mmCIF file of C-alpha atoms in Angstrom:
data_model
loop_
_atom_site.group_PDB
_atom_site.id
_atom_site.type_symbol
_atom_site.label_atom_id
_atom_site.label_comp_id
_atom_site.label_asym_id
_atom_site.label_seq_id
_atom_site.Cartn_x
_atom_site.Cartn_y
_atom_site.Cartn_z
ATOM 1 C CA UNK P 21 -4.179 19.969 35.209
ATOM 2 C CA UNK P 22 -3.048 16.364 34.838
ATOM 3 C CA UNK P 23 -6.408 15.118 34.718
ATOM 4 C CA UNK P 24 -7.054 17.650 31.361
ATOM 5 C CA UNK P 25 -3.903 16.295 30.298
ATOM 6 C CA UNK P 26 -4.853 12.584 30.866
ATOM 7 C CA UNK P 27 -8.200 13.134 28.922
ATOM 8 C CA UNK P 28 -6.638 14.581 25.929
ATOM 9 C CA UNK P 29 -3.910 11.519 25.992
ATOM 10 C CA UNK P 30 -6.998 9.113 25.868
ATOM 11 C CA UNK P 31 -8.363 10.750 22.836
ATOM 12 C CA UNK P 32 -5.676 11.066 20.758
ATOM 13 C CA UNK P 33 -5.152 7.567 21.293
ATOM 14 C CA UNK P 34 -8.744 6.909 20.956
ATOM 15 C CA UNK P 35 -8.951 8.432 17.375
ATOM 16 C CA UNK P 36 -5.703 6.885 16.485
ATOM 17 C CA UNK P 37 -6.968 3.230 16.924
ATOM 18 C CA UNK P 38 -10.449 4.006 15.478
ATOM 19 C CA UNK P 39 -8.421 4.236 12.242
ATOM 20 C CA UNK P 40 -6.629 1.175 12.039
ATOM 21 C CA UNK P 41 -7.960 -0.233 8.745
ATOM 22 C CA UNK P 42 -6.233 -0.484 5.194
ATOM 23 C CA UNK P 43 -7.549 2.669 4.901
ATOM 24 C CA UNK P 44 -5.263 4.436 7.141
ATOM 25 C CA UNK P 45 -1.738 3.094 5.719
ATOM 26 C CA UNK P 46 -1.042 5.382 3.244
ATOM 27 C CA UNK P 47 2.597 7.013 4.540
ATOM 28 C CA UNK P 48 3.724 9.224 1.608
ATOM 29 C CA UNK P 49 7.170 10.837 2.667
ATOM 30 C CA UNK P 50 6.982 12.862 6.126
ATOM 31 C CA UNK P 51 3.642 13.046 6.277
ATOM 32 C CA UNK P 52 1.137 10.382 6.617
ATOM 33 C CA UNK P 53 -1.756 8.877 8.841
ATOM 34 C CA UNK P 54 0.107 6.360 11.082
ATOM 35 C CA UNK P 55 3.078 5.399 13.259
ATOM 36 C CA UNK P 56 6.252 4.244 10.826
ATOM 37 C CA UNK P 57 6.241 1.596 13.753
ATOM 38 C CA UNK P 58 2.829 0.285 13.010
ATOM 39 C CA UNK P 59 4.404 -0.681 9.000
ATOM 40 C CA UNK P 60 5.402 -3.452 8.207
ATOM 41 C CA UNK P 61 6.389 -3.389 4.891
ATOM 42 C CA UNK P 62 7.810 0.063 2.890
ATOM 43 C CA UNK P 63 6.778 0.271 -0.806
ATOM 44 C CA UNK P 64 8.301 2.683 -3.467
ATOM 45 C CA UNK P 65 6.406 4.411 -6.245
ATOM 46 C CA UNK P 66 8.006 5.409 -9.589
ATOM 47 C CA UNK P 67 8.898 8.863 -8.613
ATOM 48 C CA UNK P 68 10.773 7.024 -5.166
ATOM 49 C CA UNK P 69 8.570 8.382 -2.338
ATOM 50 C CA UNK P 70 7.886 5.530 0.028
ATOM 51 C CA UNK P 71 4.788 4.806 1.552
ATOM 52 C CA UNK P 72 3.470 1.894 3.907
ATOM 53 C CA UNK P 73 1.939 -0.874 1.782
ATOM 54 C CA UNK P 74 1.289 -3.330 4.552
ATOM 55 C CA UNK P 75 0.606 -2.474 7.801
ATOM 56 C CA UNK P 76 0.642 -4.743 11.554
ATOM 57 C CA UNK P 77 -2.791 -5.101 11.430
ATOM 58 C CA UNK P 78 -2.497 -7.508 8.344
ATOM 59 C CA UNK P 79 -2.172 -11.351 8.892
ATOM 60 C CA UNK P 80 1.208 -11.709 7.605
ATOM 61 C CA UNK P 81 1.749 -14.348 4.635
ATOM 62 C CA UNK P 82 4.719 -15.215 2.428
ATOM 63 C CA UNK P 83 7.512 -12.895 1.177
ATOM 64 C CA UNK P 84 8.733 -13.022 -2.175
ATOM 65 C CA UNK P 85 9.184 -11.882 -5.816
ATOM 66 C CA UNK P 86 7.724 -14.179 -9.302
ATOM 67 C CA UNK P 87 9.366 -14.518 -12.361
ATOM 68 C CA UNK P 88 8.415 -11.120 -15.194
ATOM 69 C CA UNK P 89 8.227 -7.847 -14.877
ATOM 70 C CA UNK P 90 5.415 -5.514 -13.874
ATOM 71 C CA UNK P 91 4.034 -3.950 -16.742
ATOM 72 C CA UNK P 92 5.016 0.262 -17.642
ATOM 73 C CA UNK P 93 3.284 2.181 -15.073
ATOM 74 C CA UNK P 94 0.875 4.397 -17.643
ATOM 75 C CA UNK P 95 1.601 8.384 -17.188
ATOM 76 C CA UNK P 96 -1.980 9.339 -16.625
ATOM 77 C CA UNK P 97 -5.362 7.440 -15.654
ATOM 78 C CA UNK P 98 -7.933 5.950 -17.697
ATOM 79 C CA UNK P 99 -11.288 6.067 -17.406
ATOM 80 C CA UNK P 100 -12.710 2.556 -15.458
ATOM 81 C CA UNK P 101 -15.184 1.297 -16.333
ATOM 82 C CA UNK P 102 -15.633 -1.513 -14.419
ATOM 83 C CA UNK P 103 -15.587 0.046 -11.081
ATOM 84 C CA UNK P 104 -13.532 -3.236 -9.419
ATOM 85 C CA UNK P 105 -10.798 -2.083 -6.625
ATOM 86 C CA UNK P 106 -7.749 -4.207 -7.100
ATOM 87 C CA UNK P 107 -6.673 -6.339 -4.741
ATOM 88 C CA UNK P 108 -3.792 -4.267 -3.221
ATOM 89 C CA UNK P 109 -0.511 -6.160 -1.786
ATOM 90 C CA UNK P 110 3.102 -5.746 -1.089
ATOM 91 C CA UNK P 111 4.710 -8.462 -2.632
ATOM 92 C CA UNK P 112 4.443 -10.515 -5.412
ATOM 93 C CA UNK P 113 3.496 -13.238 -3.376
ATOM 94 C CA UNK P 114 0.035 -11.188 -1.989
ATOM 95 C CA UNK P 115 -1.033 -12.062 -5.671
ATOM 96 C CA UNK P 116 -2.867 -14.721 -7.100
ATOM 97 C CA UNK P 117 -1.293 -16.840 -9.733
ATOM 98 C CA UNK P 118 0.954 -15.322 -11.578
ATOM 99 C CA UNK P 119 0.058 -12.143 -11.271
ATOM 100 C CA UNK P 120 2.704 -9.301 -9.937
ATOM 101 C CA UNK P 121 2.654 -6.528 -7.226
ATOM 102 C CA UNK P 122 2.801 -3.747 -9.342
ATOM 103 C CA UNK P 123 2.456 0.311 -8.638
ATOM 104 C CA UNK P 124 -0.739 1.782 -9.778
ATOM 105 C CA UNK P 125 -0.544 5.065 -10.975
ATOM 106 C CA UNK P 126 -4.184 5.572 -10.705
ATOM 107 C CA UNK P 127 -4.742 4.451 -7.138
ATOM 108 C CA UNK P 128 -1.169 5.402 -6.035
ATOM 109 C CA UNK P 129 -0.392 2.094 -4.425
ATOM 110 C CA UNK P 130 0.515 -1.737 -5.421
ATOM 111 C CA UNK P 131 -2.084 -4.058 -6.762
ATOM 112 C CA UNK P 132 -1.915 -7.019 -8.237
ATOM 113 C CA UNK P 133 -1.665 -6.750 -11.928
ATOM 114 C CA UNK P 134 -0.534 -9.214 -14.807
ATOM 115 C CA UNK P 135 2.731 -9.526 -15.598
ATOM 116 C CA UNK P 136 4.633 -8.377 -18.659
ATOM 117 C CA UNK P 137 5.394 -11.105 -21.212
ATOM 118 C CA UNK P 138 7.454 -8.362 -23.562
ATOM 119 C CA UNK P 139 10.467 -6.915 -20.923
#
């Protein structure tokens, strides 16, 4: 029996490192696809459920917030047309320039975004 037990550890922990990629950090409330101790950085969306927007597995980098605002996060989602994924971050500092870490209604995460010039 501890042997069954032993091989059923080992796979479990098995699938959970096969999924280690940026693809796996989404934590949305109580549910979620990986350990709150494998986070290293909480985000917030509009409606203030908090998901993991940078995990352990990410070289870490500087922490810290530019001058603006983010722009309005839109109600709904346009159609794209260019097809581009966003660079997603945590911080401002993830982004390039002057650009912002902003939620993304659309994608349901941070990206980097241009700021707002008008509030």
């Amino acid at each position: 029996m501890k042997g069954v037990s032993l091989a059923i550890l080992c796979c479990v922990l098995a699938a959970a490192s096969a999924n280690n990629g940026r693809g796996s950090t989404r934590f949305f409330g109580t549910g979620g696809h990986q350990s709150p101790s494998q986070c290293r950085y909480w985000c917030r969306n509009p409606e203030n459920q908090v998901y993991c927007c940078e995990n352990t597995f990410e070289p870490e980098g500087p922490v810290g917030t530019k001058p603006l605002n983010c722009p309005i996060v839109r109600p709904t989602c346009p159609f794209n047309v260019r097809g581009l994924r966003p660079i997603t971050c945590s911080n401002d500092y993830r982004c390039g320039g002057v650009d912002k870490c902003c939620f993304d209604r659309c994608l349901q995460e941070h990206v980097c975004k241009p700021p707002s010039f008008f509030g």
